[in-house]
Tab-separated table of C-alpha atoms and ligand atoms in Angstrom:
chain	number	residue	atom	x	y	z
A	490	MET	CA	-23.984	-1.967	8.533
A	491	THR	CA	-21.395	-3.582	10.785
A	492	PRO	CA	-20.096	-2.190	14.098
A	493	ALA	CA	-16.736	-0.526	13.562
A	494	ARG	CA	-13.595	-1.349	15.506
A	495	LEU	CA	-11.043	1.068	16.932
A	496	TRP	CA	-13.084	4.018	18.101
A	497	LYS	CA	-13.962	5.605	21.432
A	498	GLU	CA	-16.603	7.811	22.985
A	499	ILE	CA	-15.589	11.380	23.699
A	500	GLN	CA	-16.004	11.908	27.429
A	501	GLY	CA	-18.470	14.610	28.397
A	502	LYS	CA	-19.896	14.930	24.884
A	503	LYS	CA	-22.974	12.748	24.641
A	504	GLY	CA	-23.084	10.633	21.500
A	505	VAL	CA	-19.816	12.008	20.065
A	506	VAL	CA	-17.194	9.445	19.045
A	507	GLN	CA	-13.653	9.499	17.733
A	508	CYS	CA	-12.479	7.072	15.072
A	509	GLU	CA	-9.009	5.725	15.865
A	510	LEU	CA	-8.348	3.941	12.623
A	511	CYS	CA	-6.216	6.500	10.834
A	512	ASN	CA	-4.257	9.638	11.571
A	513	HIS	CA	-7.191	11.899	10.763
A	514	PHE	CA	-8.763	10.757	14.069
A	515	CYS	CA	-12.147	12.129	12.996
A	516	VAL	CA	-14.458	13.304	15.776
A	517	LEU	CA	-18.040	12.566	14.759
A	518	LYS	CA	-21.395	13.685	16.095
A	519	PRO	CA	-24.417	11.405	15.621
A	520	GLY	CA	-25.267	11.183	11.938
A	521	GLU	CA	-21.824	12.289	10.730
A	522	ARG	CA	-19.423	10.332	8.552
A	523	GLY	CA	-15.639	10.459	8.685
A	524	ARG	CA	-13.419	12.018	6.030
A	525	CYS	CA	-13.225	8.627	4.301
A	526	GLY	CA	-17.000	8.650	3.869
A	527	VAL	CA	-17.399	5.033	4.996
A	528	ARG	CA	-17.567	5.223	8.794
A	529	GLU	CA	-20.673	6.675	10.371
A	530	ASN	CA	-21.796	7.630	13.865
A	531	ARG	CA	-25.256	6.146	14.436
A	532	ASP	CA	-26.705	7.204	17.789
A	533	GLY	CA	-23.322	7.299	19.487
A	534	GLU	CA	-21.926	4.082	17.971
A	535	LEU	CA	-19.503	3.938	15.068
A	536	TYR	CA	-20.301	1.694	12.109
A	537	THR	CA	-18.463	0.725	8.950
A	538	LEU	CA	-20.480	1.058	5.756
A	539	VAL	CA	-18.242	-1.220	3.662
A	540	TYR	CA	-17.775	-4.500	5.551
A	541	ASP	CA	-20.385	-6.131	3.336
A	542	LYS	CA	-19.549	-4.145	0.200
A	543	VAL	CA	-16.654	-5.725	-1.652
A	544	ALA	CA	-16.394	-3.571	-4.773
A	545	ALA	CA	-13.459	-5.129	-6.633
A	546	ILE	CA	-12.006	-8.631	-6.783
A	547	ASN	CA	-9.302	-9.854	-9.148
A	548	ILE	CA	-6.673	-12.524	-9.419
A	549	ASP	CA	-3.456	-10.577	-9.974
A	550	PRO	CA	0.196	-11.405	-10.363
A	551	ILE	CA	1.871	-10.311	-7.117
A	552	GLU	CA	4.173	-8.179	-9.302
A	553	LYS	CA	1.206	-5.909	-10.027
A	554	LYS	CA	0.961	-4.605	-6.430
A	555	PRO	CA	3.959	-4.013	-7.006
A	556	LEU	CA	5.791	-6.507	-4.815
A	557	TYR	CA	8.966	-7.816	-6.448
A	558	HIS	CA	10.542	-9.609	-3.488
A	559	PHE	CA	7.453	-11.384	-2.186
A	560	LEU	CA	6.648	-14.825	-3.591
A	561	PRO	CA	7.550	-13.776	-7.154
A	562	GLY	CA	5.624	-15.403	-9.950
A	563	THR	CA	2.644	-16.249	-7.724
A	564	LYS	CA	-0.955	-15.123	-7.957
A	565	THR	CA	-2.578	-12.984	-5.296
A	566	PHE	CA	-6.302	-12.712	-4.600
A	567	SER	CA	-6.891	-8.954	-4.621
A	568	LEU	CA	-9.878	-7.210	-3.137
A	569	GLY	CA	-11.012	-3.758	-2.122
A	570	THR	CA	-14.049	-1.708	-1.181
A	571	MET	CA	-14.962	1.864	-2.027
A	572	GLY	CA	-13.562	4.763	-0.019
A	573	CYS	CA	-10.273	6.305	1.004
A	574	ASN	CA	-8.933	8.504	3.774
A	575	PHE	CA	-6.905	10.511	1.209
A	576	SER	CA	-8.135	12.634	-1.705
A	577	CYS	CA	-5.155	12.490	-4.065
A	578	VAL	CA	-5.804	14.705	-7.071
A	579	PHE	CA	-3.843	12.224	-9.209
A	580	CYS	CA	-5.631	9.078	-7.955
A	581	GLN	CA	-5.620	6.273	-10.512
A	582	ASN	CA	-8.491	4.480	-8.764
A	583	TYR	CA	-10.675	7.494	-8.099
A	584	THR	CA	-13.894	5.804	-9.274
A	585	LEU	CA	-13.422	3.406	-6.373
A	586	SER	CA	-11.786	5.638	-3.789
A	587	GLN	CA	-13.684	8.903	-4.000
A	588	PRO	CA	-17.481	8.347	-4.395
A	589	PRO	CA	-18.204	7.826	-0.663
A	590	LYS	CA	-16.467	11.125	0.140
A	591	LEU	CA	-18.788	12.829	-2.329
A	592	ASN	CA	-21.848	11.273	-0.702
A	593	GLN	CA	-22.399	9.050	-3.716
A	594	LEU	CA	-23.720	5.505	-3.558
A	595	ILE	CA	-21.356	3.021	-1.909
A	596	GLN	CA	-21.427	0.024	-4.181
A	597	GLY	CA	-20.280	-3.522	-3.567
A	598	GLU	CA	-21.402	-7.015	-2.681
A	599	GLU	CA	-21.534	-8.963	0.530
A	600	VAL	CA	-18.972	-11.770	0.389
A	601	SER	CA	-18.173	-13.780	3.514
A	602	VAL	CA	-14.540	-14.034	4.584
A	603	LYS	CA	-14.738	-17.807	4.240
A	604	LYS	CA	-15.871	-17.443	0.628
A	605	LEU	CA	-13.091	-14.955	-0.123
A	606	VAL	CA	-10.440	-17.277	1.263
A	607	SER	CA	-11.803	-20.416	-0.353
A	608	ALA	CA	-11.970	-18.574	-3.693
A	609	ALA	CA	-8.327	-17.535	-3.258
A	610	ILE	CA	-7.343	-21.143	-2.647
A	611	SER	CA	-9.391	-22.427	-5.565
A	612	TYR	CA	-7.537	-20.029	-7.889
A	613	ASN	CA	-4.201	-21.241	-6.503
A	614	CYS	CA	-3.332	-17.863	-4.998
A	615	LYS	CA	-0.596	-17.826	-2.379
A	616	SER	CA	-1.721	-14.597	-0.763
A	617	ILE	CA	-4.597	-12.204	-0.300
A	618	SER	CA	-3.965	-8.551	-1.161
A	619	PHE	CA	-6.010	-5.749	0.364
A	620	THR	CA	-5.700	-3.148	-2.326
A	621	TYR	CA	-7.300	-0.914	-5.003
A	622	SER	CA	-8.637	1.577	-2.454
A	623	GLU	CA	-7.077	2.209	0.969
A	624	PRO	CA	-7.294	-0.947	3.147
A	625	THR	CA	-7.286	1.111	6.348
A	626	ILE	CA	-10.857	2.179	5.720
A	627	PHE	CA	-12.060	-1.415	5.383
A	628	PHE	CA	-10.034	-2.499	8.401
A	629	GLU	CA	-12.660	-4.875	9.822
A	630	LEU	CA	-12.833	-6.844	6.580
A	631	VAL	CA	-9.020	-6.897	6.379
A	632	GLU	CA	-8.666	-8.178	9.928
A	633	ASP	CA	-11.260	-10.951	9.603
A	634	THR	CA	-10.165	-12.061	6.136
A	635	ALA	CA	-6.479	-12.029	7.084
A	636	LYS	CA	-7.149	-14.264	10.107
A	637	GLU	CA	-9.071	-16.724	7.953
A	638	ALA	CA	-6.330	-16.614	5.304
A	639	ILE	CA	-3.624	-17.487	7.825
A	640	LYS	CA	-5.695	-20.405	9.139
A	641	ASN	CA	-5.679	-21.696	5.574
A	642	GLY	CA	-1.972	-21.266	4.935
A	643	LEU	CA	-2.130	-18.046	2.876
A	644	LYS	CA	-0.117	-14.880	3.366
A	645	ASN	CA	-1.571	-11.369	3.541
A	646	VAL	CA	-0.530	-8.205	1.747
A	647	ILE	CA	-1.627	-4.598	2.048
A	648	VAL	CA	-1.151	-1.889	-0.541
A	649	SER	CA	-1.556	1.308	1.403
A	650	ASN	CA	-0.863	5.009	1.782
A	651	GLY	CA	0.566	4.199	5.227
A	652	PHE	CA	-1.635	6.708	7.066
A	653	MET	CA	-3.276	4.283	9.485
A	654	SER	CA	-3.058	4.827	13.223
A	655	GLU	CA	-0.457	3.041	15.309
A	656	LYS	CA	-3.293	1.141	16.986
A	657	ALA	CA	-4.490	-0.158	13.623
A	658	ILE	CA	-0.998	-1.310	12.673
A	659	TYR	CA	-0.602	-2.982	16.061
A	660	ARG	CA	-3.858	-4.899	15.547
A	661	LEU	CA	-2.625	-6.117	12.172
A	662	LYS	CA	0.962	-6.730	13.172
A	663	ASP	CA	0.791	-10.541	13.199
A	664	LEU	CA	-1.630	-10.764	10.276
A	665	ILE	CA	0.200	-8.922	7.506
A	666	HIS	CA	3.286	-10.385	5.819
A	667	GLY	CA	3.969	-8.023	2.936
A	668	ALA	CA	3.183	-4.391	2.234
A	669	ASN	CA	3.659	-1.967	-0.579
A	670	ILE	CA	3.450	1.476	0.963
A	671	ASP	CA	3.340	4.724	-0.981
A	672	LEU	CA	5.881	7.311	0.020
A	673	LYS	CA	4.352	9.877	-2.250
A	674	SER	CA	6.676	12.755	-1.464
A	675	PHE	CA	9.026	14.033	1.197
A	676	SER	CA	7.109	17.283	1.522
A	677	ASP	CA	4.339	17.820	4.028
A	678	ASP	CA	2.882	20.477	1.700
A	679	PHE	CA	2.567	17.876	-1.059
A	680	TYR	CA	0.677	15.558	1.295
A	681	LYS	CA	-1.535	18.386	2.570
A	682	ASN	CA	-2.293	20.131	-0.707
A	683	LEU	CA	-2.496	17.221	-3.149
A	684	CYS	CA	-3.642	14.332	-0.944
A	685	ASP	CA	-5.390	15.706	2.145
A	686	GLY	CA	-2.857	13.829	4.256
A	687	ARG	CA	0.363	14.425	6.171
A	688	LEU	CA	3.895	13.145	5.761
A	689	LYS	CA	5.089	12.518	9.316
A	690	PRO	CA	2.634	9.749	10.265
A	691	VAL	CA	3.565	7.863	7.082
A	692	LEU	CA	7.283	8.004	7.925
A	693	LYS	CA	6.628	6.891	11.490
A	694	ASN	CA	4.407	4.043	10.334
A	695	LEU	CA	6.958	2.740	7.859
A	696	VAL	CA	9.456	2.330	10.681
A	697	LEU	CA	6.796	0.621	12.790
A	698	MET	CA	5.853	-1.821	10.035
A	699	LYS	CA	9.484	-2.824	9.640
A	700	LYS	CA	9.749	-3.261	13.398
A	701	TYR	CA	6.779	-5.631	13.305
A	702	GLY	CA	8.499	-7.712	10.660
A	703	TRP	CA	6.367	-6.902	7.611
A	704	PHE	CA	8.246	-7.172	4.338
A	705	VAL	CA	7.885	-3.629	3.040
A	706	GLU	CA	8.442	-2.271	-0.457
A	707	ILE	CA	8.057	1.449	-1.184
A	708	THR	CA	6.441	3.107	-4.189
A	709	THR	CA	6.889	6.725	-5.263
A	710	LEU	CA	4.804	7.953	-8.185
A	711	ILE	CA	6.988	10.656	-9.722
A	712	ILE	CA	4.864	13.556	-10.932
A	713	PRO	CA	6.508	16.247	-13.076
A	714	GLY	CA	6.765	19.545	-11.240
A	715	LYS	CA	5.303	18.140	-8.014
A	716	ASN	CA	7.785	15.725	-6.455
A	717	ASP	CA	10.468	15.209	-9.101
A	718	SER	CA	13.296	17.417	-7.852
A	719	LYS	CA	16.704	15.919	-7.243
A	720	GLN	CA	16.552	17.092	-3.628
A	721	GLU	CA	13.197	15.495	-2.929
A	722	LEU	CA	14.112	12.144	-4.466
A	723	THR	CA	17.388	12.247	-2.538
A	724	ASN	CA	15.488	12.858	0.704
A	725	ILE	CA	13.217	9.877	0.054
A	726	ALA	CA	16.119	7.591	-0.822
A	727	LYS	CA	18.049	8.691	2.275
A	728	PHE	CA	15.048	8.045	4.492
A	729	ILE	CA	14.660	4.525	3.087
A	730	TYR	CA	18.376	3.826	3.469
A	731	ASN	CA	18.774	5.277	6.964
A	732	GLU	CA	15.476	4.352	8.603
A	733	LEU	CA	14.317	1.202	6.824
A	734	GLY	CA	17.443	-0.355	5.371
A	735	ASP	CA	19.364	-0.651	2.113
A	736	HIS	CA	17.566	-3.915	1.308
A	737	VAL	CA	14.105	-2.284	1.037
A	738	PRO	CA	12.978	-2.161	-2.613
A	739	TRP	CA	12.050	1.268	-3.990
A	740	HIS	CA	9.684	1.454	-6.972
A	741	LEU	CA	9.770	4.668	-9.000
A	742	SER	CA	6.563	4.754	-10.907
A	743	ARG	CA	5.765	6.748	-14.029
A	744	PHE	CA	2.890	9.225	-13.776
A	745	HIS	CA	0.120	9.360	-16.391
A	746	PRO	CA	-2.396	12.221	-16.238
A	747	ASP	CA	-5.449	11.100	-14.265
A	748	TYR	CA	-8.431	12.334	-12.217
A	749	LYS	CA	-7.918	16.045	-11.463
A	750	LEU	CA	-4.316	16.242	-12.593
A	751	LEU	CA	-4.906	16.148	-16.318
A	752	ASP	CA	-2.784	19.130	-17.293
A	753	THR	CA	0.462	17.578	-16.051
A	754	THR	CA	2.617	15.665	-18.508
A	755	ILE	CA	3.695	12.053	-18.352
A	756	THR	CA	6.957	11.566	-16.405
A	757	PRO	CA	9.985	11.739	-18.701
A	758	ILE	CA	12.118	8.602	-18.694
A	759	SER	CA	15.118	10.828	-17.883
A	760	THR	CA	13.492	11.809	-14.562
A	761	LEU	CA	12.886	8.180	-13.652
A	762	GLU	CA	16.492	7.387	-14.562
A	763	MET	CA	17.637	10.247	-12.336
A	764	GLY	CA	15.651	8.752	-9.440
A	765	TYR	CA	17.185	5.349	-10.156
A	766	GLU	CA	20.708	6.755	-10.078
A	767	ILE	CA	19.990	8.677	-6.865
A	768	GLY	CA	18.698	5.530	-5.148
A	769	LYS	CA	21.705	3.475	-6.239
A	770	GLU	CA	24.212	6.193	-5.299
A	771	ILE	CA	22.751	6.436	-1.824
A	772	GLY	CA	23.164	2.703	-1.480
A	773	LEU	CA	19.751	1.161	-2.049
A	774	LYS	CA	20.220	-2.352	-3.358
A	775	TYR	CA	16.952	-2.654	-5.233
A	776	VAL	CA	15.545	0.251	-7.226
A	777	TYR	CA	12.928	-0.398	-9.901
A	778	LEU	CA	11.152	1.649	-12.553
A	779	GLY	CA	7.426	1.023	-12.944
A	780	ASN	CA	4.869	1.779	-15.679
A	781	VAL	CA	7.690	1.673	-18.231
A	782	PRO	CA	7.203	-1.395	-20.436
A	783	HIS	CA	10.238	-3.496	-21.318
A	784	ASN	CA	12.844	-1.688	-19.295
A	785	ASP	CA	15.893	-3.314	-17.802
A	786	ARG	CA	15.224	-1.541	-14.495
A	787	GLU	CA	12.421	-3.949	-13.598
A	788	ASN	CA	14.779	-6.914	-13.270
A	789	THR	CA	16.432	-7.988	-10.025
A	790	TYR	CA	20.203	-8.362	-9.934
A	791	CYS	CA	22.337	-9.699	-7.113
A	792	PRO	CA	23.710	-6.659	-5.262
A	793	GLU	CA	26.885	-8.635	-4.445
A	794	CYS	CA	27.969	-10.162	-7.770
A	795	GLY	CA	25.554	-8.595	-10.290
A	796	ALA	CA	24.093	-11.921	-11.474
A	797	PRO	CA	20.585	-11.614	-12.935
A	798	LEU	CA	18.164	-13.143	-10.412
A	799	ILE	CA	14.669	-12.386	-11.689
A	800	ARG	CA	13.770	-11.184	-15.178
A	801	ARG	CA	10.449	-9.383	-15.504
A	802	ILE	CA	8.433	-8.523	-18.553
A	803	GLY	CA	5.326	-6.609	-17.612
A	804	PHE	CA	3.775	-8.556	-14.766
A	805	SER	CA	5.298	-11.902	-15.656
A	806	CYS	CA	8.630	-13.017	-14.322
A	807	GLU	CA	11.263	-15.667	-14.749
A	808	ILE	CA	13.394	-16.815	-11.835
A	809	LEU	CA	16.998	-17.178	-12.950
A	810	ASN	CA	19.851	-17.403	-10.451
A	811	LEU	CA	17.778	-17.348	-7.279
A	812	TYR	CA	17.161	-20.305	-5.014
A	813	LYS	CA	15.528	-20.062	-1.595
A	814	GLY	CA	16.477	-16.407	-1.234
A	815	LYS	CA	20.137	-16.920	-2.179
A	816	CYS	CA	22.044	-15.969	-5.304
A	817	LYS	CA	23.072	-19.189	-7.039
A	818	LYS	CA	26.298	-17.578	-8.259
A	819	CYS	CA	27.739	-16.090	-5.058
A	820	ASN	CA	25.401	-17.436	-2.345
A	821	GLY	CA	24.568	-13.855	-1.289
A	822	THR	CA	21.306	-13.403	0.620
A	823	ILE	CA	18.551	-11.530	-1.205
A	824	SER	CA	16.008	-9.900	1.054
A	825	GLY	CA	12.399	-10.918	0.583
A	826	ILE	CA	9.801	-13.619	1.212
A	827	TRP	CA	10.639	-16.379	-1.190
A	828	GLU	CA	8.865	-19.506	0.006
B	1785	SF4	S1	-10.747	5.897	8.929
B	1785	SF4	FE1	-9.717	7.888	9.136
B	1785	SF4	S2	-10.878	9.215	7.769
B	1785	SF4	FE2	-12.187	7.441	8.169
B	1785	SF4	S3	-13.437	8.022	9.932
B	1785	SF4	FE3	-11.649	6.943	10.712
B	1785	SF4	S4	-10.176	8.571	11.224
B	1785	SF4	FE4	-11.727	9.460	9.827
């Protein structure tokens, strides 16, 4: 067990602490664990149970996060531990995210941050991605690994539900370069009833991440009957346009029945197309469809002249008319991290 960061004692309540890592702000008596199941109060001190329990490591194409405007065509060293501060009933990684919340064994291996970074370099990865489960709950490992990665010339990426505390984002502000953040819905009821979260902190955090200069892409998993109305998708697109900027990529991802949401159907292509049209009509420059093999909506086109810039097939990509973040045809600037 490793001492946790970002927590405080509750004044006047002996041995009681409050975790300040995410917007649940769990208050924990000695012996209790937080809602994520991986932070525990031991005799008045908070500990993380996952610093030395790396449960998943893979070399992924950066496109798989998905990040489409962040060092395209490069490999990213992806890692995660068990646990999550959300309980999404449609979670696609529930075998990793949910066991600690159910008091099941927390599995994983101790891997030093130096070993993680040197492995990333040896596999010719250009970045480290904190992903699979929610990186907020393995904050200490993220912070230490990200520092080591920067020392060695790598960039850092988080794939997150965006529910961390402002303090946690502040601590990571100079360590993270790219982020794919879920904006799962524009309804607080959706967040409360299907995820055990809340909408407002996510919206606030997205603005904060942009302010700190992270390159942010947004993902919305469109689930039939849950978040697929024209009004809701319009609200999400308007938020991205007005609060984050027209250059922020929006990924509309196709739902497949998973975990506890097995009686809901796969997202119709027509719904994804509707979301695409909504995003474009509102003025978003880059809208993509995900989990739909071989579709034209996963390519990047110049928003100024329409020239094809990046062609994607699955997770592989081919750079066409893009050079150092500029369209080769019209010299228009394409937002992203390209070098
Ligand atoms: S990370 Fe969030 S869910 Fe976990 S203990 Fe801290 S405040 Fe609670």
